[in-house]
Amino acid sequence: MNTLFKRHFALTAGMILFSFALLAASFMALSFQFTVRDQKEALDQKSDYVAQFAGRMLSMGMEADSEDFTAALDEAAALVGADVLLTDVNGTVIAVSGREALAEQCMGSTVPPAVLESLGQAGSHVMQDSLDIFPDNRFLSGSQVKSMGRGGGEPLGYVIVSVSSAALMNLWRPLTHLFILTAVAVLCIAFLSSSFTARQQVKPLQEMTDVVHRFGMGEYDLRVAESICRREDEMGELGTAFNAMADSIALAEEKRSEFVANISHELKTPMTTIAGFADGILDGTIPPEREREYLKTISDETRRLSRLVRRMLDLSRLQKRDVVLSQTEFDMTEVIAQTLISLEGRINAKGLDVDARLPDSPVFVWGDPDAITQVTYNLLENAIKFSHPNTVIGISLTTRGCKAYTSIRDTGETIPEEELPLIFDRLHKSDRSRSLDKEGVGLGLYLVKTILGELKESITVSSKDNVTEFTFTLTLAR
């Protein structure tokens, strides 16, 4: 598995290795050039010194092939730490310091004229080839030998100082070894720190991944550790966001479970009643003269189930994110009047009077006419349901500022103050509902709240001294 840790470590290690490769190449090139340059400068100084020394010796009348001159040349060569050749003015080697093998190889050899000409013009010259004189590759430096007497300045020959290139490598190799050891140590430290850093970054993600998997399996009480959420970086923000999401999902799941339980309860009662009475009629337990009475009960319970299913479908449609209620202009007074007419039979059956306080002129508002008709119908139906017989239902429409306020009032049992915040919840029924009415399914007011919420409007409720009043707002269109 190509994990985030592996990718992070591979990327970091690759960058470190590439950086050290560039650094190593640069160091090797620069250190080698520095060593060569330093060796050249040293050879140049040594050749000047030996040339002056040889000039003094020759000016004193010492012969180049004499034993004294050879001994003195050996001492000079030992002093400067290099091999020394002495040539005449024509470039022929006439004296060699030190080693016999080198003397046998070089004595009588001739330095190319081009090199002699360069030495005569510049006074000294650094060369990097063997001049076809030495058996191995060497670094060379040459200087012109001049007389030191009263008529000094006359060329007497040339001195060539040489050092094997292997000596240069011996100087450069310790620097290379030191760099390699240092690089290996630094690379080890870098890899270890990179691995530790990568693991520290990946560890919270692994913990959150485990929490997410278990959360997805239904363990809704799990949360990301507080130590991760306290981090002041993107990881902390992610952990905090996940916990907030988990809280929201857990709450939604709790409400869903409660909703399913309540729906099951609401469905169970009428279905049990319908099944019991139907079986009683079929098996003859219920006398024929009472069959009509029980069939009416079955019919009522069936309608109750139908209302429950219809309102659940309405809620499902409204709660879809892609459903947007239309915003059109309509007359609110006409909506109220039509709703009162549709409920006239139920109002009269309970002996209720209606106190309608509506403006004489139309009140145009913005919203979805069908949805607002549903809101008005549910609130009026609720008022009829919980009104005491032979009382008054009040409905009014007023305008203030840019809002229209519709109020619906009934006279019945007072809703306890602690229940007022709960009456818009799904399937919530107050005690007065359960005692006075068995047809309600507890979705009417929740549907009202949902519709008004979609339209960005509000609804309030008050209940005091047996008078309960609902008031909702709509935005004026004119």
Tab-separated table of C-alpha atoms in Angstrom:
chain	number	residue	atom	x	y	z
A	1	MET	CA	0.000	0.000	0.000
A	2	ASN	CA	1.387	3.361	-1.039
A	3	THR	CA	0.764	5.130	2.260
A	4	LEU	CA	1.069	8.834	2.963
A	5	PHE	CA	4.048	8.075	5.235
A	6	LYS	CA	5.891	6.278	2.437
A	7	ARG	CA	5.218	9.070	-0.067
A	8	HIS	CA	6.232	11.776	2.410
A	9	PHE	CA	9.406	9.922	3.430
A	10	ALA	CA	10.331	9.089	-0.180
A	11	LEU	CA	9.847	12.711	-1.258
A	12	THR	CA	11.883	14.087	1.649
A	13	ALA	CA	14.633	11.473	1.252
A	14	GLY	CA	14.798	12.129	-2.491
A	15	MET	CA	15.148	15.870	-1.944
A	16	ILE	CA	17.881	15.324	0.670
A	17	LEU	CA	19.811	12.893	-1.539
A	18	PHE	CA	19.537	15.174	-4.556
A	19	SER	CA	20.706	18.156	-2.489
A	20	PHE	CA	23.670	16.202	-1.115
A	21	ALA	CA	24.564	14.944	-4.591
A	22	LEU	CA	24.738	18.531	-5.845
A	23	LEU	CA	26.659	19.568	-2.748
A	24	ALA	CA	29.080	16.635	-3.134
A	25	ALA	CA	29.727	17.423	-6.804
A	26	SER	CA	30.319	21.074	-6.016
A	27	PHE	CA	32.562	20.265	-3.044
A	28	MET	CA	34.639	17.746	-4.992
A	29	ALA	CA	35.169	20.120	-7.907
A	30	LEU	CA	35.940	23.164	-5.772
A	31	SER	CA	38.200	21.303	-3.339
A	32	PHE	CA	40.133	19.686	-6.193
A	33	GLN	CA	40.554	23.019	-7.964
A	34	PHE	CA	41.672	24.639	-4.710
A	35	THR	CA	44.198	21.874	-4.037
A	36	VAL	CA	45.591	22.067	-7.576
A	37	ARG	CA	45.823	25.845	-7.425
A	38	ASP	CA	47.526	25.708	-4.049
A	39	GLN	CA	49.977	23.086	-5.332
A	40	LYS	CA	50.751	25.178	-8.405
A	41	GLU	CA	51.456	28.272	-6.325
A	42	ALA	CA	53.714	26.247	-4.020
A	43	LEU	CA	55.587	24.723	-6.962
A	44	ASP	CA	56.046	28.131	-8.516
A	45	GLN	CA	57.617	29.448	-5.316
A	46	LYS	CA	59.808	26.338	-5.012
A	47	SER	CA	61.044	26.647	-8.603
A	48	ASP	CA	61.973	30.306	-8.023
A	49	TYR	CA	63.839	29.372	-4.845
A	50	VAL	CA	65.759	26.505	-6.463
A	51	ALA	CA	66.536	28.655	-9.539
A	52	GLN	CA	68.061	31.383	-7.337
A	53	PHE	CA	69.987	28.755	-5.384
A	54	ALA	CA	71.313	27.123	-8.551
A	55	GLY	CA	72.188	30.531	-9.993
A	56	ARG	CA	74.322	31.354	-6.950
A	57	MET	CA	76.065	28.014	-7.064
A	58	LEU	CA	76.821	28.273	-10.784
A	59	SER	CA	77.889	31.910	-10.424
A	60	MET	CA	80.419	30.748	-7.835
A	61	GLY	CA	82.077	28.650	-10.564
A	62	MET	CA	80.652	25.292	-9.457
A	63	GLU	CA	80.201	22.851	-12.316
A	64	ALA	CA	76.756	21.338	-12.824
A	65	ASP	CA	78.163	17.810	-13.127
A	66	SER	CA	80.331	18.079	-10.024
A	67	GLU	CA	79.618	16.066	-6.896
A	68	ASP	CA	79.375	19.218	-4.764
A	69	PHE	CA	76.749	20.743	-7.041
A	70	THR	CA	74.786	17.471	-7.113
A	71	ALA	CA	74.888	17.281	-3.302
A	72	ALA	CA	73.752	20.880	-2.991
A	73	LEU	CA	70.947	20.232	-5.518
A	74	ASP	CA	69.869	17.182	-3.486
A	75	GLU	CA	69.687	19.294	-0.334
A	76	ALA	CA	67.610	21.930	-2.132
A	77	ALA	CA	65.290	19.253	-3.496
A	78	ALA	CA	64.878	17.738	-0.044
A	79	LEU	CA	64.193	21.192	1.381
A	80	VAL	CA	61.390	21.957	-1.074
A	81	GLY	CA	60.074	18.377	-1.080
A	82	ALA	CA	60.243	17.877	-4.847
A	83	ASP	CA	62.384	16.456	-7.601
A	84	VAL	CA	64.634	18.997	-9.368
A	85	LEU	CA	66.018	19.028	-12.916
A	86	LEU	CA	68.619	21.465	-14.182
A	87	THR	CA	68.962	22.119	-17.925
A	88	ASP	CA	71.351	24.240	-19.924
A	89	VAL	CA	70.178	27.169	-22.025
A	90	ASN	CA	69.240	24.746	-24.819
A	91	GLY	CA	66.933	22.680	-22.585
A	92	THR	CA	69.153	19.615	-22.202
A	93	VAL	CA	68.998	18.066	-18.710
A	94	ILE	CA	72.455	18.324	-17.144
A	95	ALA	CA	71.703	17.588	-13.452
A	96	VAL	CA	69.045	15.648	-11.534
A	97	SER	CA	68.476	15.573	-7.800
A	98	GLY	CA	68.012	12.562	-5.631
A	99	ARG	CA	66.911	9.270	-7.105
A	100	GLU	CA	69.213	7.315	-9.405
A	101	ALA	CA	66.331	5.850	-11.384
A	102	LEU	CA	65.041	9.332	-12.127
A	103	ALA	CA	68.555	10.457	-13.111
A	104	GLU	CA	68.930	7.563	-15.550
A	105	GLN	CA	65.490	8.353	-17.037
A	106	CYS	CA	65.953	12.111	-17.389
A	107	MET	CA	69.675	12.806	-17.956
A	108	GLY	CA	70.281	14.011	-21.506
A	109	SER	CA	66.546	14.590	-22.222
A	110	THR	CA	65.550	17.852	-23.823
A	111	VAL	CA	62.779	20.234	-22.753
A	112	PRO	CA	60.652	21.363	-25.721
A	113	PRO	CA	61.676	24.769	-27.144
A	114	ALA	CA	58.177	26.213	-26.683
A	115	VAL	CA	58.436	25.629	-22.926
A	116	LEU	CA	61.895	27.177	-22.778
A	117	GLU	CA	60.650	30.221	-24.682
A	118	SER	CA	57.780	30.622	-22.244
A	119	LEU	CA	60.111	30.312	-19.278
A	120	GLY	CA	62.465	32.895	-20.764
A	121	GLN	CA	59.638	35.389	-21.252
A	122	ALA	CA	57.673	34.920	-17.997
A	123	GLY	CA	60.535	33.973	-15.703
A	124	SER	CA	58.594	30.963	-14.371
A	125	HIS	CA	56.006	28.609	-15.785
A	126	VAL	CA	53.722	25.959	-14.292
A	127	MET	CA	53.123	22.897	-16.453
A	128	GLN	CA	50.767	19.923	-16.033
A	129	ASP	CA	52.259	17.254	-18.234
A	130	SER	CA	55.293	15.031	-18.097
A	131	LEU	CA	57.173	16.770	-20.915
A	132	ASP	CA	57.924	13.220	-22.118
A	133	ILE	CA	60.784	13.234	-19.586
A	134	PHE	CA	59.266	11.706	-16.427
A	135	PRO	CA	58.021	8.140	-16.248
A	136	ASP	CA	54.786	9.160	-14.487
A	137	ASN	CA	52.336	12.045	-14.651
A	138	ARG	CA	53.495	15.050	-12.637
A	139	PHE	CA	52.863	18.649	-11.761
A	140	LEU	CA	55.777	20.771	-12.970
A	141	SER	CA	57.021	24.287	-12.429
A	142	GLY	CA	60.008	25.814	-14.167
A	143	SER	CA	62.104	28.952	-13.679
A	144	GLN	CA	65.013	30.471	-15.590
A	145	VAL	CA	68.434	30.329	-13.883
A	146	LYS	CA	70.402	33.555	-14.108
A	147	SER	CA	73.873	34.536	-13.016
A	148	MET	CA	74.230	36.384	-9.717
A	149	GLY	CA	77.593	38.170	-10.261
A	150	ARG	CA	78.534	41.719	-11.279
A	151	GLY	CA	77.241	41.137	-14.766
A	152	GLY	CA	74.247	39.258	-13.422
A	153	GLY	CA	71.146	38.634	-15.315
A	154	GLU	CA	72.592	36.377	-17.991
A	155	PRO	CA	70.674	33.093	-18.482
A	156	LEU	CA	72.561	30.028	-17.360
A	157	GLY	CA	69.832	27.439	-17.863
A	158	TYR	CA	66.516	26.348	-16.405
A	159	VAL	CA	65.273	24.642	-13.245
A	160	ILE	CA	62.211	22.354	-13.368
A	161	VAL	CA	60.638	21.313	-10.069
A	162	SER	CA	58.229	18.353	-10.216
A	163	VAL	CA	55.821	16.619	-7.850
A	164	SER	CA	53.952	13.417	-8.681
A	165	SER	CA	50.218	13.876	-9.207
A	166	ALA	CA	49.722	11.040	-6.727
A	167	ALA	CA	50.959	13.415	-4.039
A	168	LEU	CA	48.189	15.809	-4.974
A	169	MET	CA	45.628	13.029	-4.613
A	170	ASN	CA	47.091	12.204	-1.208
A	171	LEU	CA	46.426	15.796	-0.171
A	172	TRP	CA	42.897	15.823	-1.617
A	173	ARG	CA	41.793	12.354	-0.456
A	174	PRO	CA	41.533	13.175	3.302
A	175	LEU	CA	39.186	16.081	2.490
A	176	THR	CA	37.050	13.720	0.440
A	177	HIS	CA	36.943	11.136	3.223
A	178	LEU	CA	36.010	13.787	5.767
A	179	PHE	CA	33.215	15.065	3.544
A	180	ILE	CA	31.863	11.564	2.946
A	181	LEU	CA	31.831	10.749	6.656
A	182	THR	CA	30.138	14.052	7.453
A	183	ALA	CA	27.614	13.556	4.634
A	184	VAL	CA	26.728	10.048	5.833
A	185	ALA	CA	26.218	11.305	9.386
A	186	VAL	CA	24.081	14.220	8.228
A	187	LEU	CA	22.051	11.955	5.901
A	188	CYS	CA	21.366	9.518	8.732
A	189	ILE	CA	20.227	12.348	11.000
A	190	ALA	CA	18.107	13.821	8.176
A	191	PHE	CA	16.463	10.471	7.376
A	192	LEU	CA	15.733	9.751	11.024
A	193	SER	CA	14.284	13.213	11.633
A	194	SER	CA	12.295	13.001	8.376
A	195	SER	CA	10.926	9.604	9.363
A	196	PHE	CA	10.000	10.881	12.833
A	197	THR	CA	8.354	14.006	11.403
A	198	ALA	CA	6.429	11.998	8.815
A	199	ARG	CA	5.171	9.584	11.455
A	200	GLN	CA	4.126	12.439	13.727
A	201	GLN	CA	2.143	13.960	10.852
A	202	VAL	CA	0.585	10.679	9.750
A	203	LYS	CA	-0.250	9.358	13.225
A	204	PRO	CA	-3.197	11.766	13.820
A	205	LEU	CA	-4.551	10.894	10.361
A	206	GLN	CA	-4.368	7.185	11.181
A	207	GLU	CA	-6.188	7.788	14.458
A	208	MET	CA	-8.875	9.833	12.701
A	209	THR	CA	-9.190	7.173	9.989
A	210	ASP	CA	-9.809	4.542	12.654
A	211	VAL	CA	-12.419	6.773	14.300
A	212	VAL	CA	-14.113	7.413	10.932
A	213	HIS	CA	-14.279	3.668	10.129
A	214	ARG	CA	-15.742	2.831	13.528
A	215	PHE	CA	-18.091	5.829	13.336
A	216	GLY	CA	-19.284	4.558	9.960
A	217	MET	CA	-20.039	1.192	11.591
A	218	GLY	CA	-22.457	2.871	13.977
A	219	GLU	CA	-20.307	3.838	16.982
A	220	TYR	CA	-21.692	7.375	17.078
A	221	ASP	CA	-20.209	8.178	20.478
A	222	LEU	CA	-16.633	8.160	19.126
A	223	ARG	CA	-14.767	11.455	18.692
A	224	VAL	CA	-11.295	12.529	17.603
A	225	ALA	CA	-8.922	12.816	20.569
A	226	GLU	CA	-8.776	16.209	22.257
A	227	SER	CA	-4.984	16.247	21.878
A	228	ILE	CA	-5.428	16.369	18.087
A	229	CYS	CA	-8.122	19.047	18.205
A	230	ARG	CA	-5.909	21.282	20.357
A	231	ARG	CA	-3.215	21.401	17.672
A	232	GLU	CA	-2.942	24.862	16.131
A	233	ASP	CA	-2.639	23.655	12.552
A	234	GLU	CA	-4.712	22.127	9.735
A	235	MET	CA	-4.777	18.790	11.567
A	236	GLY	CA	-6.390	20.409	14.586
A	237	GLU	CA	-8.947	22.146	12.363
A	238	LEU	CA	-9.745	18.825	10.674
A	239	GLY	CA	-10.223	17.075	14.011
A	240	THR	CA	-12.470	19.863	15.308
A	241	ALA	CA	-14.515	19.861	12.093
A	242	PHE	CA	-14.915	16.076	12.267
A	243	ASN	CA	-16.109	16.229	15.887
A	244	ALA	CA	-18.617	18.934	14.978
A	245	MET	CA	-19.844	16.806	12.084
A	246	ALA	CA	-20.014	13.742	14.334
A	247	ASP	CA	-22.070	15.664	16.905
A	248	SER	CA	-24.460	16.754	14.167
A	249	ILE	CA	-24.759	13.227	12.746
A	250	ALA	CA	-25.240	11.724	16.207
A	251	LEU	CA	-27.989	14.254	16.960
A	252	ALA	CA	-29.639	13.571	13.603
A	253	GLU	CA	-29.419	9.822	14.231
A	254	GLU	CA	-30.944	10.286	17.659
A	255	LYS	CA	-33.790	12.304	16.184
A	256	ARG	CA	-34.204	9.742	13.404
A	257	SER	CA	-34.462	6.921	15.919
A	258	GLU	CA	-36.942	8.911	17.937
A	259	PHE	CA	-38.897	9.742	14.785
A	260	VAL	CA	-39.031	6.079	13.738
A	261	ALA	CA	-40.122	5.067	17.227
A	262	ASN	CA	-42.862	7.712	17.269
A	263	ILE	CA	-44.022	6.830	13.766
A	264	SER	CA	-44.130	3.172	14.752
A	265	HIS	CA	-46.249	4.098	17.757
A	266	GLU	CA	-48.573	6.265	15.663
A	267	LEU	CA	-48.993	3.535	13.049
A	268	LYS	CA	-49.372	0.744	15.553
A	269	THR	CA	-52.434	2.150	17.343
A	270	PRO	CA	-54.760	2.672	14.322
A	271	MET	CA	-53.530	-0.489	12.613
A	272	THR	CA	-54.249	-2.517	15.751
A	273	THR	CA	-57.689	-0.925	15.985
A	274	ILE	CA	-58.467	-1.572	12.316
A	275	ALA	CA	-57.246	-5.179	12.457
A	276	GLY	CA	-59.094	-5.907	15.708
A	277	PHE	CA	-62.426	-4.505	14.592
A	278	ALA	CA	-62.163	-6.068	11.119
A	279	ASP	CA	-61.402	-9.490	12.629
A	280	GLY	CA	-64.300	-9.026	15.067
A	281	ILE	CA	-66.721	-8.345	12.217
A	282	LEU	CA	-65.382	-11.250	10.135
A	283	ASP	CA	-65.496	-13.864	12.897
A	284	GLY	CA	-68.866	-12.678	14.251
A	285	THR	CA	-67.590	-11.497	17.615
A	286	ILE	CA	-69.141	-8.079	16.988
A	287	PRO	CA	-72.958	-8.218	16.770
A	288	PRO	CA	-74.416	-7.244	13.362
A	289	GLU	CA	-76.296	-4.327	14.852
A	290	ARG	CA	-72.958	-2.737	15.955
A	291	GLU	CA	-71.042	-3.433	12.763
A	292	ARG	CA	-71.793	0.026	11.359
A	293	GLU	CA	-70.402	1.666	14.486
A	294	TYR	CA	-67.151	-0.285	14.246
A	295	LEU	CA	-66.897	0.219	10.486
A	296	LYS	CA	-67.052	3.969	11.127
A	297	THR	CA	-64.172	3.602	13.603
A	298	ILE	CA	-62.206	1.645	10.982
A	299	SER	CA	-62.920	4.412	8.456
A	300	ASP	CA	-61.734	7.121	10.883
A	301	GLU	CA	-58.548	5.259	11.700
A	302	THR	CA	-57.876	4.688	7.976
A	303	ARG	CA	-58.222	8.419	7.307
A	304	ARG	CA	-55.887	9.082	10.209
A	305	LEU	CA	-53.289	6.793	8.636
A	306	SER	CA	-53.807	8.565	5.307
A	307	ARG	CA	-53.191	11.971	6.904
A	308	LEU	CA	-50.051	10.690	8.590
A	309	VAL	CA	-48.644	9.297	5.338
A	310	ARG	CA	-49.580	12.449	3.397
A	311	ARG	CA	-47.891	14.740	5.880
A	312	MET	CA	-44.805	12.556	5.985
A	313	LEU	CA	-44.605	12.806	2.194
A	314	ASP	CA	-44.990	16.596	2.423
A	315	LEU	CA	-42.158	16.745	4.948
A	316	SER	CA	-39.948	14.510	2.814
A	317	ARG	CA	-40.503	16.786	-0.170
A	318	LEU	CA	-39.762	19.944	1.805
A	319	GLN	CA	-36.622	18.543	3.411
A	320	LYS	CA	-34.985	17.697	0.092
A	321	ARG	CA	-32.179	20.173	-0.533
A	322	ASP	CA	-33.092	20.530	-4.205
A	323	VAL	CA	-36.663	21.597	-3.448
A	324	VAL	CA	-37.063	25.377	-3.378
A	325	LEU	CA	-40.436	26.931	-2.610
A	326	SER	CA	-41.550	29.447	-5.201
A	327	GLN	CA	-41.601	33.143	-4.379
A	328	THR	CA	-44.631	34.716	-6.009
A	329	GLU	CA	-46.934	37.589	-5.150
A	330	PHE	CA	-50.397	36.716	-3.797
A	331	ASP	CA	-53.201	38.127	-1.633
A	332	MET	CA	-53.022	36.786	1.931
A	333	THR	CA	-56.608	37.866	2.767
A	334	GLU	CA	-57.887	35.636	-0.029
A	335	VAL	CA	-55.880	32.667	1.304
A	336	ILE	CA	-57.356	33.121	4.788
A	337	ALA	CA	-60.910	33.459	3.412
A	338	GLN	CA	-60.616	30.307	1.277
A	339	THR	CA	-59.196	28.339	4.197
A	340	LEU	CA	-62.047	29.418	6.480
A	341	ILE	CA	-64.588	28.331	3.846
A	342	SER	CA	-62.926	24.887	3.498
A	343	LEU	CA	-63.128	24.380	7.285
A	344	GLU	CA	-66.630	25.824	7.716
A	345	GLY	CA	-68.196	22.394	8.267
A	346	ARG	CA	-65.843	21.496	11.106
A	347	ILE	CA	-66.230	24.939	12.670
A	348	ASN	CA	-70.023	24.640	12.690
A	349	ALA	CA	-69.949	21.036	13.916
A	350	LYS	CA	-68.195	22.191	17.068
A	351	GLY	CA	-70.360	25.269	17.516
A	352	LEU	CA	-67.488	27.723	17.161
A	353	ASP	CA	-67.692	31.376	16.209
A	354	VAL	CA	-65.009	33.062	14.064
A	355	ASP	CA	-63.686	36.533	14.879
A	356	ALA	CA	-61.983	37.470	11.586
A	357	ARG	CA	-60.204	40.814	11.557
A	358	LEU	CA	-58.998	41.215	8.005
A	359	PRO	CA	-58.172	44.419	6.095
A	360	ASP	CA	-60.743	45.666	3.580
A	361	SER	CA	-58.070	45.932	0.878
A	362	PRO	CA	-55.840	43.078	-0.381
A	363	VAL	CA	-52.567	42.434	1.425
A	364	PHE	CA	-50.016	41.200	-1.146
A	365	VAL	CA	-47.110	39.158	0.183
A	366	TRP	CA	-44.211	37.095	-1.198
A	367	GLY	CA	-44.193	33.320	-0.839
A	368	ASP	CA	-45.542	30.035	-2.140
A	369	PRO	CA	-49.379	30.308	-2.190
A	370	ASP	CA	-49.922	26.539	-1.867
A	371	ALA	CA	-47.436	26.228	0.988
A	372	ILE	CA	-48.886	29.209	2.871
A	373	THR	CA	-52.371	27.787	2.352
A	374	GLN	CA	-51.096	24.568	4.002
A	375	VAL	CA	-49.667	26.622	6.905
A	376	THR	CA	-52.950	28.507	7.405
A	377	TYR	CA	-55.006	25.302	7.114
A	378	ASN	CA	-52.858	23.443	9.668
A	379	LEU	CA	-53.011	26.303	12.184
A	380	LEU	CA	-56.783	26.748	11.800
A	381	GLU	CA	-57.330	22.988	11.988
A	382	ASN	CA	-55.229	22.936	15.138
A	383	ALA	CA	-57.271	25.801	16.633
A	384	ILE	CA	-60.566	24.022	15.851
A	385	LYS	CA	-59.272	20.767	17.289
A	386	PHE	CA	-58.243	22.229	20.658
A	387	SER	CA	-60.953	24.862	21.103
A	388	HIS	CA	-63.609	24.255	23.702
A	389	PRO	CA	-67.051	23.838	22.152
A	390	ASN	CA	-69.069	27.028	21.627
A	391	THR	CA	-66.041	29.297	21.966
A	392	VAL	CA	-64.500	31.793	19.549
A	393	ILE	CA	-61.653	31.321	17.093
A	394	GLY	CA	-59.838	34.557	16.291
A	395	ILE	CA	-57.887	35.263	13.105
A	396	SER	CA	-56.301	38.579	12.211
A	397	LEU	CA	-53.989	40.021	9.524
A	398	THR	CA	-51.943	43.152	10.230
A	399	THR	CA	-48.960	44.876	8.622
A	400	ARG	CA	-45.990	46.516	10.295
A	401	GLY	CA	-42.985	47.757	8.415
A	402	CYS	CA	-42.206	45.353	5.570
A	403	LYS	CA	-43.941	42.371	7.183
A	404	ALA	CA	-47.476	40.970	7.313
A	405	TYR	CA	-48.462	39.260	10.586
A	406	THR	CA	-51.129	36.525	10.583
A	407	SER	CA	-52.423	35.505	14.017
A	408	ILE	CA	-54.728	32.554	14.804
A	409	ARG	CA	-56.172	32.278	18.307
A	410	ASP	CA	-58.227	29.567	20.084
A	411	THR	CA	-59.777	29.193	23.521
A	412	GLY	CA	-59.001	25.847	25.126
A	413	GLU	CA	-56.525	24.284	27.518
A	414	THR	CA	-53.372	26.307	28.293
A	415	ILE	CA	-50.186	24.754	26.982
A	416	PRO	CA	-47.672	24.372	29.835
A	417	GLU	CA	-44.813	26.832	29.519
A	418	GLU	CA	-42.162	24.093	29.474
A	419	GLU	CA	-43.858	22.513	26.436
A	420	LEU	CA	-44.037	25.657	24.295
A	421	PRO	CA	-40.500	25.220	22.832
A	422	LEU	CA	-41.336	21.593	21.912
A	423	ILE	CA	-44.651	21.881	20.107
A	424	PHE	CA	-42.988	22.357	16.690
A	425	ASP	CA	-40.986	19.114	17.038
A	426	ARG	CA	-41.861	16.111	14.928
A	427	LEU	CA	-44.602	13.912	16.418
A	428	HIS	CA	-44.712	15.947	19.615
A	429	LYS	CA	-48.068	15.866	21.365
A	430	SER	CA	-48.862	17.789	24.501
A	431	ASP	CA	-50.991	16.275	27.227
A	432	ARG	CA	-54.018	18.285	26.095
A	433	SER	CA	-53.667	16.742	22.647
A	434	ARG	CA	-53.686	13.235	23.999
A	435	SER	CA	-56.590	13.893	26.315
A	436	LEU	CA	-58.833	15.884	24.008
A	437	ASP	CA	-57.988	14.606	20.543
A	438	LYS	CA	-56.933	11.242	19.204
A	439	GLU	CA	-56.782	12.107	15.507
A	440	GLY	CA	-53.656	14.244	15.558
A	441	VAL	CA	-50.391	12.735	14.316
A	442	GLY	CA	-48.015	15.382	15.671
A	443	LEU	CA	-46.733	16.533	12.263
A	444	GLY	CA	-48.955	19.548	11.538
A	445	LEU	CA	-47.005	22.157	13.495
A	446	TYR	CA	-43.678	20.651	12.453
A	447	LEU	CA	-44.793	20.999	8.824
A	448	VAL	CA	-45.748	24.633	9.490
A	449	LYS	CA	-42.325	25.366	11.019
A	450	THR	CA	-40.534	23.654	8.129
A	451	ILE	CA	-42.429	25.578	5.429
A	452	LEU	CA	-41.875	28.954	7.093
A	453	GLY	CA	-38.208	28.088	7.659
A	454	GLU	CA	-37.766	27.360	3.942
A	455	LEU	CA	-39.296	30.779	3.193
A	456	LYS	CA	-37.000	32.471	5.770
A	457	GLU	CA	-40.025	33.518	7.840
A	458	SER	CA	-40.766	33.059	11.558
A	459	ILE	CA	-43.590	31.805	13.778
A	460	THR	CA	-44.210	32.413	17.488
A	461	VAL	CA	-46.666	30.946	20.003
A	462	SER	CA	-48.071	32.104	23.319
A	463	SER	CA	-50.487	30.339	25.684
A	464	LYS	CA	-51.990	31.984	28.744
A	465	ASP	CA	-55.316	31.903	30.571
A	466	ASN	CA	-56.735	29.206	28.242
A	467	VAL	CA	-55.947	31.318	25.147
A	468	THR	CA	-53.326	30.035	22.705
A	469	GLU	CA	-52.189	32.211	19.788
A	470	PHE	CA	-49.883	31.449	16.834
A	471	THR	CA	-48.433	34.320	14.788
A	472	PHE	CA	-46.348	33.925	11.608
A	473	THR	CA	-44.772	36.503	9.304
A	474	LEU	CA	-44.633	37.029	5.553
A	475	THR	CA	-42.771	39.670	3.551
A	476	LEU	CA	-44.963	42.354	1.969
A	477	ALA	CA	-44.832	42.559	-1.814
A	478	ARG	CA	-46.146	46.128	-2.081
